[in-house]
């Protein structure tokens, strides 16, 4: 008997008007692992993540969280069931302070080891600047607060959308350095990343999207550079 | 009459305008609804008091206990049904819907209560005042309205700054979708904001009914005054709304002092002047109230 | 901006030309019939139709504002009032009131320009209330002039010598002319570059800006045109009533009428307000004996239409492919097949 996956996506299709942004994508993520979605700009990665989080209504397919179908569940209720998204572009509440941003994250907090104090321990700089408006923080600091805001809800599945976008390499390294700490708490991570080498370095499993479709699916160690390159750019012979 | 008196009366009047404006400001800041029926709902609140008070001899202060909560409930329901629905179409639809509601409320009141003016019985409070000097008398009732306005704004600011719900309301005003992905039940939170806005509208309507006569069509002017207070004070700022209300009250009172027919016009002109010369910050920022 | 001819692709965008001809002929016939009405029907009928034409003009101009320029105004009564008072002032100076109608429209357009500088600083709902404040200011300013009758208003001079029947007929023709010119003007404006620009703006302001549509200019032009139309309607109103009452001409009820007519008929088409005006007018007459109830019913109907029947009655009819005024396009494929744009889609945005 195989264990129930933490997150399972079945033949999900999502549209923006006439455009099919996600076309029949499916995957399954075992609990406690890291799953990476890579692909070029406009490949449909963010739409896929938003659809999983419930912010975008799919036209077909389903999303299962720990075996339960949550396709019809509203986004805020998915948070309460352990599925939390750290969105592209951070999306902090700019007029709220750092501390208030974290407090909003408590709205549907599940029991667990994460709370505001623990986030403040993880990012010690936040302690002194907890009353500063989030809109005044640097990009890296905002990303940290966005992750913290998601963590205080004690997610079982954390969706990370382009967390390295627009950040200095050293900041990206620091943020990715957090992943092991999250995984030891049993959290499952699904991340969208444009930086393929970054994604391959941390992921247990990787899927490459092109124009909304899965063009490559595998374990990083077994994929070759040219294979990934071909899938990423949609070159012929990429195993379509 | 003297000028000091005009200034003092203007400030007292400004308290009433600020009370009217805070609901308008909150509803726009959080919900994104410009409620063109704002003034009419205030007048409706006053008529509800007329209807529910056991007799015209009953002191209308009792209405403060039940009309604002009743309106809060009504506001929550209206938001969760009609307003929510129209907002999902477009903000302009919401505007037209509230305009339609305004006409319905006005004419409904006209049918139910006739065009005659009403006023509340507030006992001896209506005439009691204290004398500062020979030319300056301050009515306890009007002073009370100003103090209530300040109290409401203080409690509201504190609520928005400190409470869990208040912080969620501000989060929703900043970015509704981000609030949703943080687990906030945004529809409920927006409904709560609407409930608060409607409760203050009812409070303002009762305060108005205690200080002046009201009729079914009184609401339009009240909407314009509330709106002017919001714009003069700077859209999106709760304490700015108090400032805007006071400035508008002063303008009307001083205009009235110059020529009794100039009062309302002077207020409008100050508003247009602000629009012409201080347009910065007048483009509505969707910040928390 | 020019319409893309796309010679390289072989696609051609064409006006609905054949259909336009089929519109022009019956429309001209209807206008000719209407112009003949005073010869055969009594004064009561023509007076009723005058009221209808005023409503039609107001609704059409408001629809241009809200349905095409996205400017929801509840202050168009400002220009009804200014137009009415312009006729009064000109008549007091000896100008024939009928000749004063176009002048009143011009005055309103001129007045609306500085007003637009002020109110265009406000967006969305704030724009709406701002326009209302402006209307109140105009009303409060006008009643300060004793020569204009102050708060009670004044009688319109200059029409005493006319025979009642002739006056009724002339008023009717004036109202009909204003209505026809307004519809024609709206039609031509929508078919012009400005109209294209506006349609693009309505659909996606950001995209329209990015392809070079001069959004503020297009909006301002519509605002001026709508002011002129409302002014002409106000001018006809004062001639039909033979007096001006500030409380009437500057009343926000006019805005309510405009909003209700357009919501009932359908926002964003030329036909919608015509249909809406007919329905509104009939309802208004039918409910006339029930006091304020007619406004309660109309307000409730408008709310329901705004939320649940968003394209109005005309939108319902359009499902059966009825179309009177062709403001759309045909896309002609290389093979010569003519592809009609999907019904619910707006015409394509202009490109360079």
JSON list of N, CA and C in Angstrom, two decimals, chain B residues 28 34 36 82 85 89 92-93 95-97 99-100 103-104 107-108 110-111 220 223-224 227-228 230 259 261-262 265 268 271-272 275-276 279 283-284, chain C residues 62 70 72 74 118 121-122 125-126 128-130 132-133 136-137 140-141 144 255-256 259-260 263 290 292-293 295-296 299-300 303 306-308 310:
[
{"chain": "B", "resi": 28, "resn": "UNK", "atom": "N", "xyz": [-16.02, 53.03, 1.32]},
{"chain": "B", "resi": 28, "resn": "UNK", "atom": "CA", "xyz": [-15.23, 53.11, 0.10]},
{"chain": "B", "resi": 28, "resn": "UNK", "atom": "C", "xyz": [-13.85, 52.50, 0.30]},
{"chain": "B", "resi": 34, "resn": "UNK", "atom": "N", "xyz": [-18.95, 53.20, -3.46]},
{"chain": "B", "resi": 34, "resn": "UNK", "atom": "CA", "xyz": [-19.39, 54.56, -3.23]},
{"chain": "B", "resi": 34, "resn": "UNK", "atom": "C", "xyz": [-20.89, 54.48, -3.08]},
{"chain": "B", "resi": 36, "resn": "UNK", "atom": "N", "xyz": [-24.18, 55.90, -3.02]},
{"chain": "B", "resi": 36, "resn": "UNK", "atom": "CA", "xyz": [-24.95, 57.10, -3.35]},
{"chain": "B", "resi": 36, "resn": "UNK", "atom": "C", "xyz": [-26.23, 57.18, -2.51]},
{"chain": "B", "resi": 82, "resn": "UNK", "atom": "N", "xyz": [-26.78, 42.10, -2.31]},
{"chain": "B", "resi": 82, "resn": "UNK", "atom": "CA", "xyz": [-26.83, 42.96, -3.48]},
{"chain": "B", "resi": 82, "resn": "UNK", "atom": "C", "xyz": [-25.48, 43.63, -3.80]},
{"chain": "B", "resi": 85, "resn": "UNK", "atom": "N", "xyz": [-22.73, 41.24, -5.00]},
{"chain": "B", "resi": 85, "resn": "UNK", "atom": "CA", "xyz": [-23.09, 40.79, -6.34]},
{"chain": "B", "resi": 85, "resn": "UNK", "atom": "C", "xyz": [-22.75, 41.86, -7.38]},
{"chain": "B", "resi": 89, "resn": "UNK", "atom": "N", "xyz": [-19.57, 42.54, -10.62]},
{"chain": "B", "resi": 89, "resn": "UNK", "atom": "CA", "xyz": [-19.74, 42.97, -12.01]},
{"chain": "B", "resi": 89, "resn": "UNK", "atom": "C", "xyz": [-18.78, 44.12, -12.30]},
{"chain": "B", "resi": 92, "resn": "UNK", "atom": "N", "xyz": [-18.74, 50.45, -11.20]},
{"chain": "B", "resi": 92, "resn": "UNK", "atom": "CA", "xyz": [-19.73, 51.38, -11.75]},
{"chain": "B", "resi": 92, "resn": "UNK", "atom": "C", "xyz": [-21.14, 50.82, -11.56]},
{"chain": "B", "resi": 93, "resn": "UNK", "atom": "N", "xyz": [-21.27, 49.50, -11.65]},
{"chain": "B", "resi": 93, "resn": "UNK", "atom": "CA", "xyz": [-22.57, 48.88, -11.40]},
{"chain": "B", "resi": 93, "resn": "UNK", "atom": "C", "xyz": [-23.02, 49.15, -9.97]},
{"chain": "B", "resi": 95, "resn": "UNK", "atom": "N", "xyz": [-22.27, 51.62, -8.18]},
{"chain": "B", "resi": 95, "resn": "UNK", "atom": "CA", "xyz": [-22.67, 53.02, -8.13]},
{"chain": "B", "resi": 95, "resn": "UNK", "atom": "C", "xyz": [-24.12, 53.18, -8.58]},
{"chain": "B", "resi": 96, "resn": "UNK", "atom": "N", "xyz": [-24.46, 52.54, -9.69]},
{"chain": "B", "resi": 96, "resn": "UNK", "atom": "CA", "xyz": [-25.81, 52.66, -10.23]},
{"chain": "B", "resi": 96, "resn": "UNK", "atom": "C", "xyz": [-26.82, 51.98, -9.32]},
{"chain": "B", "resi": 97, "resn": "UNK", "atom": "N", "xyz": [-26.40, 50.85, -8.73]},
{"chain": "B", "resi": 97, "resn": "UNK", "atom": "CA", "xyz": [-27.30, 50.14, -7.82]},
{"chain": "B", "resi": 97, "resn": "UNK", "atom": "C", "xyz": [-27.61, 51.02, -6.60]},
{"chain": "B", "resi": 99, "resn": "UNK", "atom": "N", "xyz": [-27.47, 54.19, -6.45]},
{"chain": "B", "resi": 99, "resn": "UNK", "atom": "CA", "xyz": [-28.28, 55.32, -6.91]},
{"chain": "B", "resi": 99, "resn": "UNK", "atom": "C", "xyz": [-29.75, 54.90, -7.02]},
{"chain": "B", "resi": 100, "resn": "UNK", "atom": "N", "xyz": [-29.98, 53.71, -7.56]},
{"chain": "B", "resi": 100, "resn": "UNK", "atom": "CA", "xyz": [-31.34, 53.18, -7.62]},
{"chain": "B", "resi": 100, "resn": "UNK", "atom": "C", "xyz": [-31.93, 53.02, -6.23]},
{"chain": "B", "resi": 103, "resn": "UNK", "atom": "N", "xyz": [-33.15, 56.32, -4.80]},
{"chain": "B", "resi": 103, "resn": "UNK", "atom": "CA", "xyz": [-34.46, 56.75, -5.28]},
{"chain": "B", "resi": 103, "resn": "UNK", "atom": "C", "xyz": [-35.57, 55.92, -4.63]},
{"chain": "B", "resi": 104, "resn": "UNK", "atom": "N", "xyz": [-35.32, 54.62, -4.49]},
{"chain": "B", "resi": 104, "resn": "UNK", "atom": "CA", "xyz": [-36.32, 53.75, -3.87]},
{"chain": "B", "resi": 104, "resn": "UNK", "atom": "C", "xyz": [-36.56, 54.16, -2.41]},
{"chain": "B", "resi": 107, "resn": "UNK", "atom": "N", "xyz": [-38.39, 57.67, -2.12]},
{"chain": "B", "resi": 107, "resn": "UNK", "atom": "CA", "xyz": [-39.81, 57.65, -2.48]},
{"chain": "B", "resi": 107, "resn": "UNK", "atom": "C", "xyz": [-40.61, 56.69, -1.62]},
{"chain": "B", "resi": 108, "resn": "UNK", "atom": "N", "xyz": [-39.93, 55.66, -1.13]},
{"chain": "B", "resi": 108, "resn": "UNK", "atom": "CA", "xyz": [-40.59, 54.79, -0.17]},
{"chain": "B", "resi": 108, "resn": "UNK", "atom": "C", "xyz": [-40.94, 55.56, 1.10]},
{"chain": "B", "resi": 110, "resn": "UNK", "atom": "N", "xyz": [-41.39, 58.72, 1.26]},
{"chain": "B", "resi": 110, "resn": "UNK", "atom": "CA", "xyz": [-42.42, 59.68, 0.88]},
{"chain": "B", "resi": 110, "resn": "UNK", "atom": "C", "xyz": [-43.80, 59.02, 0.95]},
{"chain": "B", "resi": 111, "resn": "UNK", "atom": "N", "xyz": [-43.90, 57.80, 0.44]},
{"chain": "B", "resi": 111, "resn": "UNK", "atom": "CA", "xyz": [-45.18, 57.09, 0.46]},
{"chain": "B", "resi": 111, "resn": "UNK", "atom": "C", "xyz": [-45.59, 56.75, 1.89]},
{"chain": "B", "resi": 220, "resn": "UNK", "atom": "N", "xyz": [-30.21, 63.57, 0.14]},
{"chain": "B", "resi": 220, "resn": "UNK", "atom": "CA", "xyz": [-29.30, 63.97, -0.94]},
{"chain": "B", "resi": 220, "resn": "UNK", "atom": "C", "xyz": [-28.26, 64.98, -0.44]},
{"chain": "B", "resi": 223, "resn": "UNK", "atom": "N", "xyz": [-25.65, 63.40, 1.73]},
{"chain": "B", "resi": 223, "resn": "UNK", "atom": "CA", "xyz": [-24.64, 62.66, 0.97]},
{"chain": "B", "resi": 223, "resn": "UNK", "atom": "C", "xyz": [-23.56, 63.62, 0.47]},
{"chain": "B", "resi": 224, "resn": "UNK", "atom": "N", "xyz": [-24.01, 64.75, -0.09]},
{"chain": "B", "resi": 224, "resn": "UNK", "atom": "CA", "xyz": [-23.04, 65.70, -0.64]},
{"chain": "B", "resi": 224, "resn": "UNK", "atom": "C", "xyz": [-22.13, 66.23, 0.46]},
{"chain": "B", "resi": 227, "resn": "UNK", "atom": "N", "xyz": [-19.65, 63.56, 1.48]},
{"chain": "B", "resi": 227, "resn": "UNK", "atom": "CA", "xyz": [-18.67, 63.40, 0.40]},
{"chain": "B", "resi": 227, "resn": "UNK", "atom": "C", "xyz": [-17.65, 64.55, 0.43]},
{"chain": "B", "resi": 228, "resn": "UNK", "atom": "N", "xyz": [-18.15, 65.76, 0.60]},
{"chain": "B", "resi": 228, "resn": "UNK", "atom": "CA", "xyz": [-17.25, 66.92, 0.63]},
{"chain": "B", "resi": 228, "resn": "UNK", "atom": "C", "xyz": [-16.28, 66.82, 1.80]},
{"chain": "B", "resi": 230, "resn": "UNK", "atom": "N", "xyz": [-15.17, 64.13, 3.14]},
{"chain": "B", "resi": 230, "resn": "UNK", "atom": "CA", "xyz": [-14.18, 63.10, 2.83]},
{"chain": "B", "resi": 230, "resn": "UNK", "atom": "C", "xyz": [-13.11, 63.65, 1.89]},
{"chain": "B", "resi": 259, "resn": "UNK", "atom": "N", "xyz": [-24.20, 85.88, 4.77]},
{"chain": "B", "resi": 259, "resn": "UNK", "atom": "CA", "xyz": [-25.52, 86.01, 4.15]},
{"chain": "B", "resi": 259, "resn": "UNK", "atom": "C", "xyz": [-26.21, 84.67, 4.33]},
{"chain": "B", "resi": 261, "resn": "UNK", "atom": "N", "xyz": [-28.28, 83.05, 2.87]},
{"chain": "B", "resi": 261, "resn": "UNK", "atom": "CA", "xyz": [-28.49, 82.18, 1.70]},
{"chain": "B", "resi": 261, "resn": "UNK", "atom": "C", "xyz": [-27.18, 81.62, 1.17]},
{"chain": "B", "resi": 262, "resn": "UNK", "atom": "N", "xyz": [-26.07, 82.01, 1.79]},
{"chain": "B", "resi": 262, "resn": "UNK", "atom": "CA", "xyz": [-24.76, 81.61, 1.28]},
{"chain": "B", "resi": 262, "resn": "UNK", "atom": "C", "xyz": [-24.20, 80.35, 1.94]},
{"chain": "B", "resi": 265, "resn": "UNK", "atom": "N", "xyz": [-23.79, 77.06, -0.14]},
{"chain": "B", "resi": 265, "resn": "UNK", "atom": "CA", "xyz": [-22.97, 77.40, -1.30]},
{"chain": "B", "resi": 265, "resn": "UNK", "atom": "C", "xyz": [-21.51, 77.57, -0.89]},
{"chain": "B", "resi": 268, "resn": "UNK", "atom": "N", "xyz": [-19.89, 74.27, -0.60]},
{"chain": "B", "resi": 268, "resn": "UNK", "atom": "CA", "xyz": [-19.61, 73.69, -1.92]},
{"chain": "B", "resi": 268, "resn": "UNK", "atom": "C", "xyz": [-18.38, 74.35, -2.54]},
{"chain": "B", "resi": 271, "resn": "UNK", "atom": "N", "xyz": [-15.19, 73.20, -1.14]},
{"chain": "B", "resi": 271, "resn": "UNK", "atom": "CA", "xyz": [-14.91, 71.87, -1.70]},
{"chain": "B", "resi": 271, "resn": "UNK", "atom": "C", "xyz": [-14.29, 72.00, -3.10]},
{"chain": "B", "resi": 272, "resn": "UNK", "atom": "N", "xyz": [-14.92, 72.81, -3.96]},
{"chain": "B", "resi": 272, "resn": "UNK", "atom": "CA", "xyz": [-14.39, 72.96, -5.32]},
{"chain": "B", "resi": 272, "resn": "UNK", "atom": "C", "xyz": [-13.01, 73.60, -5.30]},
{"chain": "B", "resi": 275, "resn": "UNK", "atom": "N", "xyz": [-10.57, 71.02, -4.54]},
{"chain": "B", "resi": 275, "resn": "UNK", "atom": "CA", "xyz": [-10.41, 70.18, -5.72]},
{"chain": "B", "resi": 275, "resn": "UNK", "atom": "C", "xyz": [-9.51, 70.87, -6.75]},
{"chain": "B", "resi": 276, "resn": "UNK", "atom": "N", "xyz": [-9.65, 72.20, -6.86]},
{"chain": "B", "resi": 276, "resn": "UNK", "atom": "CA", "xyz": [-8.90, 72.93, -7.88]},
{"chain": "B", "resi": 276, "resn": "UNK", "atom": "C", "xyz": [-7.44, 73.14, -7.46]},
{"chain": "B", "resi": 279, "resn": "UNK", "atom": "N", "xyz": [-5.24, 69.25, -5.47]},
{"chain": "B", "resi": 279, "resn": "UNK", "atom": "CA", "xyz": [-5.71, 67.97, -6.02]},
{"chain": "B", "resi": 279, "resn": "UNK", "atom": "C", "xyz": [-4.86, 66.79, -5.58]},
{"chain": "B", "resi": 283, "resn": "UNK", "atom": "N", "xyz": [-7.00, 61.78, -5.65]},
{"chain": "B", "resi": 283, "resn": "UNK", "atom": "CA", "xyz": [-7.31, 60.55, -6.37]},
{"chain": "B", "resi": 283, "resn": "UNK", "atom": "C", "xyz": [-7.39, 59.44, -5.33]},
{"chain": "B", "resi": 284, "resn": "UNK", "atom": "N", "xyz": [-8.52, 58.79, -5.26]},
{"chain": "B", "resi": 284, "resn": "UNK", "atom": "CA", "xyz": [-8.73, 57.87, -4.15]},
{"chain": "B", "resi": 284, "resn": "UNK", "atom": "C", "xyz": [-7.67, 56.77, -4.09]},
{"chain": "C", "resi": 62, "resn": "UNK", "atom": "N", "xyz": [-26.44, 60.52, -21.80]},
{"chain": "C", "resi": 62, "resn": "UNK", "atom": "CA", "xyz": [-25.92, 59.88, -20.59]},
{"chain": "C", "resi": 62, "resn": "UNK", "atom": "C", "xyz": [-25.29, 58.53, -20.93]},
{"chain": "C", "resi": 70, "resn": "UNK", "atom": "N", "xyz": [-17.29, 55.59, -19.81]},
{"chain": "C", "resi": 70, "resn": "UNK", "atom": "CA", "xyz": [-17.10, 55.10, -18.45]},
{"chain": "C", "resi": 70, "resn": "UNK", "atom": "C", "xyz": [-17.24, 56.19, -17.40]},
{"chain": "C", "resi": 72, "resn": "UNK", "atom": "N", "xyz": [-19.66, 57.85, -15.08]},
{"chain": "C", "resi": 72, "resn": "UNK", "atom": "CA", "xyz": [-21.00, 57.82, -14.50]},
{"chain": "C", "resi": 72, "resn": "UNK", "atom": "C", "xyz": [-21.24, 59.15, -13.81]},
{"chain": "C", "resi": 74, "resn": "UNK", "atom": "N", "xyz": [-23.95, 61.87, -12.12]},
{"chain": "C", "resi": 74, "resn": "UNK", "atom": "CA", "xyz": [-25.31, 62.09, -11.62]},
{"chain": "C", "resi": 74, "resn": "UNK", "atom": "C", "xyz": [-25.53, 63.60, -11.53]},
{"chain": "C", "resi": 118, "resn": "UNK", "atom": "N", "xyz": [-12.11, 70.31, -13.40]},
{"chain": "C", "resi": 118, "resn": "UNK", "atom": "CA", "xyz": [-12.29, 70.03, -11.97]},
{"chain": "C", "resi": 118, "resn": "UNK", "atom": "C", "xyz": [-12.70, 68.58, -11.72]},
{"chain": "C", "resi": 121, "resn": "UNK", "atom": "N", "xyz": [-10.70, 65.24, -12.08]},
{"chain": "C", "resi": 121, "resn": "UNK", "atom": "CA", "xyz": [-9.70, 64.87, -11.07]},
{"chain": "C", "resi": 121, "resn": "UNK", "atom": "C", "xyz": [-10.25, 63.77, -10.17]},
{"chain": "C", "resi": 122, "resn": "UNK", "atom": "N", "xyz": [-11.53, 63.56, -10.24]},
{"chain": "C", "resi": 122, "resn": "UNK", "atom": "CA", "xyz": [-12.15, 62.54, -9.39]},
{"chain": "C", "resi": 122, "resn": "UNK", "atom": "C", "xyz": [-12.43, 61.32, -10.24]},
{"chain": "C", "resi": 125, "resn": "UNK", "atom": "N", "xyz": [-16.84, 56.66, -8.50]},
{"chain": "C", "resi": 125, "resn": "UNK", "atom": "CA", "xyz": [-17.96, 57.17, -7.73]},
{"chain": "C", "resi": 125, "resn": "UNK", "atom": "C", "xyz": [-17.75, 58.59, -7.27]},
{"chain": "C", "resi": 126, "resn": "UNK", "atom": "N", "xyz": [-16.50, 58.96, -7.01]},
{"chain": "C", "resi": 126, "resn": "UNK", "atom": "CA", "xyz": [-16.24, 60.32, -6.59]},
{"chain": "C", "resi": 126, "resn": "UNK", "atom": "C", "xyz": [-16.53, 61.31, -7.71]},
{"chain": "C", "resi": 128, "resn": "UNK", "atom": "N", "xyz": [-18.89, 60.86, -9.84]},
{"chain": "C", "resi": 128, "resn": "UNK", "atom": "CA", "xyz": [-20.35, 60.95, -9.85]},
{"chain": "C", "resi": 128, "resn": "UNK", "atom": "C", "xyz": [-20.84, 62.01, -8.87]},
{"chain": "C", "resi": 129, "resn": "UNK", "atom": "N", "xyz": [-20.37, 61.90, -7.62]},
{"chain": "C", "resi": 129, "resn": "UNK", "atom": "CA", "xyz": [-20.86, 62.86, -6.62]},
{"chain": "C", "resi": 129, "resn": "UNK", "atom": "C", "xyz": [-20.33, 64.25, -6.91]},
{"chain": "C", "resi": 130, "resn": "UNK", "atom": "N", "xyz": [-19.10, 64.32, -7.44]},
{"chain": "C", "resi": 130, "resn": "UNK", "atom": "CA", "xyz": [-18.53, 65.62, -7.79]},
{"chain": "C", "resi": 130, "resn": "UNK", "atom": "C", "xyz": [-19.40, 66.37, -8.81]},
{"chain": "C", "resi": 132, "resn": "UNK", "atom": "N", "xyz": [-22.49, 66.03, -9.21]},
{"chain": "C", "resi": 132, "resn": "UNK", "atom": "CA", "xyz": [-23.73, 66.42, -8.51]},
{"chain": "C", "resi": 132, "resn": "UNK", "atom": "C", "xyz": [-23.50, 67.73, -7.75]},
{"chain": "C", "resi": 133, "resn": "UNK", "atom": "N", "xyz": [-22.34, 67.82, -7.07]},
{"chain": "C", "resi": 133, "resn": "UNK", "atom": "CA", "xyz": [-22.02, 69.05, -6.34]},
{"chain": "C", "resi": 133, "resn": "UNK", "atom": "C", "xyz": [-22.00, 70.23, -7.31]},
{"chain": "C", "resi": 136, "resn": "UNK", "atom": "N", "xyz": [-25.41, 71.38, -8.03]},
{"chain": "C", "resi": 136, "resn": "UNK", "atom": "CA", "xyz": [-25.96, 72.13, -6.89]},
{"chain": "C", "resi": 136, "resn": "UNK", "atom": "C", "xyz": [-25.41, 73.56, -6.88]},
{"chain": "C", "resi": 137, "resn": "UNK", "atom": "N", "xyz": [-24.10, 73.67, -7.16]},
{"chain": "C", "resi": 137, "resn": "UNK", "atom": "CA", "xyz": [-23.47, 74.99, -7.15]},
{"chain": "C", "resi": 137, "resn": "UNK", "atom": "C", "xyz": [-24.12, 75.88, -8.21]},
{"chain": "C", "resi": 140, "resn": "UNK", "atom": "N", "xyz": [-27.46, 76.98, -6.98]},
{"chain": "C", "resi": 140, "resn": "UNK", "atom": "CA", "xyz": [-27.38, 77.97, -5.91]},
{"chain": "C", "resi": 140, "resn": "UNK", "atom": "C", "xyz": [-26.89, 79.32, -6.44]},
{"chain": "C", "resi": 141, "resn": "UNK", "atom": "N", "xyz": [-26.06, 79.30, -7.47]},
{"chain": "C", "resi": 141, "resn": "UNK", "atom": "CA", "xyz": [-25.57, 80.55, -8.05]},
{"chain": "C", "resi": 141, "resn": "UNK", "atom": "C", "xyz": [-26.69, 81.24, -8.84]},
{"chain": "C", "resi": 144, "resn": "UNK", "atom": "N", "xyz": [-29.35, 83.34, -7.19]},
{"chain": "C", "resi": 144, "resn": "UNK", "atom": "CA", "xyz": [-28.92, 84.59, -6.59]},
{"chain": "C", "resi": 144, "resn": "UNK", "atom": "C", "xyz": [-29.22, 85.78, -7.51]},
{"chain": "C", "resi": 255, "resn": "UNK", "atom": "N", "xyz": [-31.23, 63.04, -13.50]},
{"chain": "C", "resi": 255, "resn": "UNK", "atom": "CA", "xyz": [-30.18, 62.02, -13.54]},
{"chain": "C", "resi": 255, "resn": "UNK", "atom": "C", "xyz": [-30.78, 60.64, -13.28]},
{"chain": "C", "resi": 256, "resn": "UNK", "atom": "N", "xyz": [-31.73, 60.61, -12.35]},
{"chain": "C", "resi": 256, "resn": "UNK", "atom": "CA", "xyz": [-32.39, 59.33, -12.06]},
{"chain": "C", "resi": 256, "resn": "UNK", "atom": "C", "xyz": [-33.07, 58.81, -13.32]},
{"chain": "C", "resi": 259, "resn": "UNK", "atom": "N", "xyz": [-30.42, 57.50, -15.79]},
{"chain": "C", "resi": 259, "resn": "UNK", "atom": "CA", "xyz": [-29.84, 56.23, -15.35]},
{"chain": "C", "resi": 259, "resn": "UNK", "atom": "C", "xyz": [-30.84, 55.11, -15.57]},
{"chain": "C", "resi": 260, "resn": "UNK", "atom": "N", "xyz": [-32.10, 55.34, -15.18]},
{"chain": "C", "resi": 260, "resn": "UNK", "atom": "CA", "xyz": [-33.09, 54.28, -15.26]},
{"chain": "C", "resi": 260, "resn": "UNK", "atom": "C", "xyz": [-33.36, 53.90, -16.72]},
{"chain": "C", "resi": 263, "resn": "UNK", "atom": "N", "xyz": [-30.36, 51.94, -18.02]},
{"chain": "C", "resi": 263, "resn": "UNK", "atom": "CA", "xyz": [-30.25, 50.61, -17.41]},
{"chain": "C", "resi": 263, "resn": "UNK", "atom": "C", "xyz": [-31.33, 49.67, -17.95]},
{"chain": "C", "resi": 290, "resn": "UNK", "atom": "N", "xyz": [-50.24, 56.60, -9.24]},
{"chain": "C", "resi": 290, "resn": "UNK", "atom": "CA", "xyz": [-49.84, 55.97, -7.98]},
{"chain": "C", "resi": 290, "resn": "UNK", "atom": "C", "xyz": [-48.78, 56.76, -7.22]},
{"chain": "C", "resi": 292, "resn": "UNK", "atom": "N", "xyz": [-45.67, 58.44, -5.71]},
{"chain": "C", "resi": 292, "resn": "UNK", "atom": "CA", "xyz": [-44.24, 58.14, -5.72]},
{"chain": "C", "resi": 292, "resn": "UNK", "atom": "C", "xyz": [-43.95, 56.69, -6.08]},
{"chain": "C", "resi": 293, "resn": "UNK", "atom": "N", "xyz": [-45.02, 55.89, -6.15]},
{"chain": "C", "resi": 293, "resn": "UNK", "atom": "CA", "xyz": [-44.78, 54.47, -6.43]},
{"chain": "C", "resi": 293, "resn": "UNK", "atom": "C", "xyz": [-44.05, 54.24, -7.74]},
{"chain": "C", "resi": 295, "resn": "UNK", "atom": "N", "xyz": [-41.67, 55.88, -9.07]},
{"chain": "C", "resi": 295, "resn": "UNK", "atom": "CA", "xyz": [-40.22, 55.96, -8.91]},
{"chain": "C", "resi": 295, "resn": "UNK", "atom": "C", "xyz": [-39.67, 54.77, -8.10]},
{"chain": "C", "resi": 296, "resn": "UNK", "atom": "N", "xyz": [-40.48, 54.30, -7.15]},
{"chain": "C", "resi": 296, "resn": "UNK", "atom": "CA", "xyz": [-40.04, 53.12, -6.39]},
{"chain": "C", "resi": 296, "resn": "UNK", "atom": "C", "xyz": [-39.93, 51.92, -7.33]},
{"chain": "C", "resi": 299, "resn": "UNK", "atom": "N", "xyz": [-37.04, 52.50, -9.83]},
{"chain": "C", "resi": 299, "resn": "UNK", "atom": "CA", "xyz": [-35.74, 52.35, -9.16]},
{"chain": "C", "resi": 299, "resn": "UNK", "atom": "C", "xyz": [-35.43, 50.88, -8.93]},
{"chain": "C", "resi": 300, "resn": "UNK", "atom": "N", "xyz": [-36.43, 50.14, -8.46]},
{"chain": "C", "resi": 300, "resn": "UNK", "atom": "CA", "xyz": [-36.21, 48.72, -8.20]},
{"chain": "C", "resi": 300, "resn": "UNK", "atom": "C", "xyz": [-35.93, 47.97, -9.50]},
{"chain": "C", "resi": 303, "resn": "UNK", "atom": "N", "xyz": [-32.38, 48.65, -10.54]},
{"chain": "C", "resi": 303, "resn": "UNK", "atom": "CA", "xyz": [-31.41, 47.89, -9.74]},
{"chain": "C", "resi": 303, "resn": "UNK", "atom": "C", "xyz": [-31.34, 46.45, -10.24]},
{"chain": "C", "resi": 306, "resn": "UNK", "atom": "N", "xyz": [-29.58, 46.34, -13.56]},
{"chain": "C", "resi": 306, "resn": "UNK", "atom": "CA", "xyz": [-28.13, 46.59, -13.45]},
{"chain": "C", "resi": 306, "resn": "UNK", "atom": "C", "xyz": [-27.39, 45.34, -13.02]},
{"chain": "C", "resi": 307, "resn": "UNK", "atom": "N", "xyz": [-28.02, 44.55, -12.14]},
{"chain": "C", "resi": 307, "resn": "UNK", "atom": "CA", "xyz": [-27.31, 43.41, -11.58]},
{"chain": "C", "resi": 307, "resn": "UNK", "atom": "C", "xyz": [-27.60, 42.12, -12.35]},
{"chain": "C", "resi": 308, "resn": "UNK", "atom": "N", "xyz": [-28.85, 41.95, -12.76]},
{"chain": "C", "resi": 308, "resn": "UNK", "atom": "CA", "xyz": [-29.19, 40.64, -13.34]},
{"chain": "C", "resi": 308, "resn": "UNK", "atom": "C", "xyz": [-29.41, 40.65, -14.86]},
{"chain": "C", "resi": 310, "resn": "UNK", "atom": "N", "xyz": [-27.68, 42.68, -17.36]},
{"chain": "C", "resi": 310, "resn": "UNK", "atom": "CA", "xyz": [-26.70, 43.75, -17.48]},
{"chain": "C", "resi": 310, "resn": "UNK", "atom": "C", "xyz": [-26.75, 44.47, -18.82]}
]
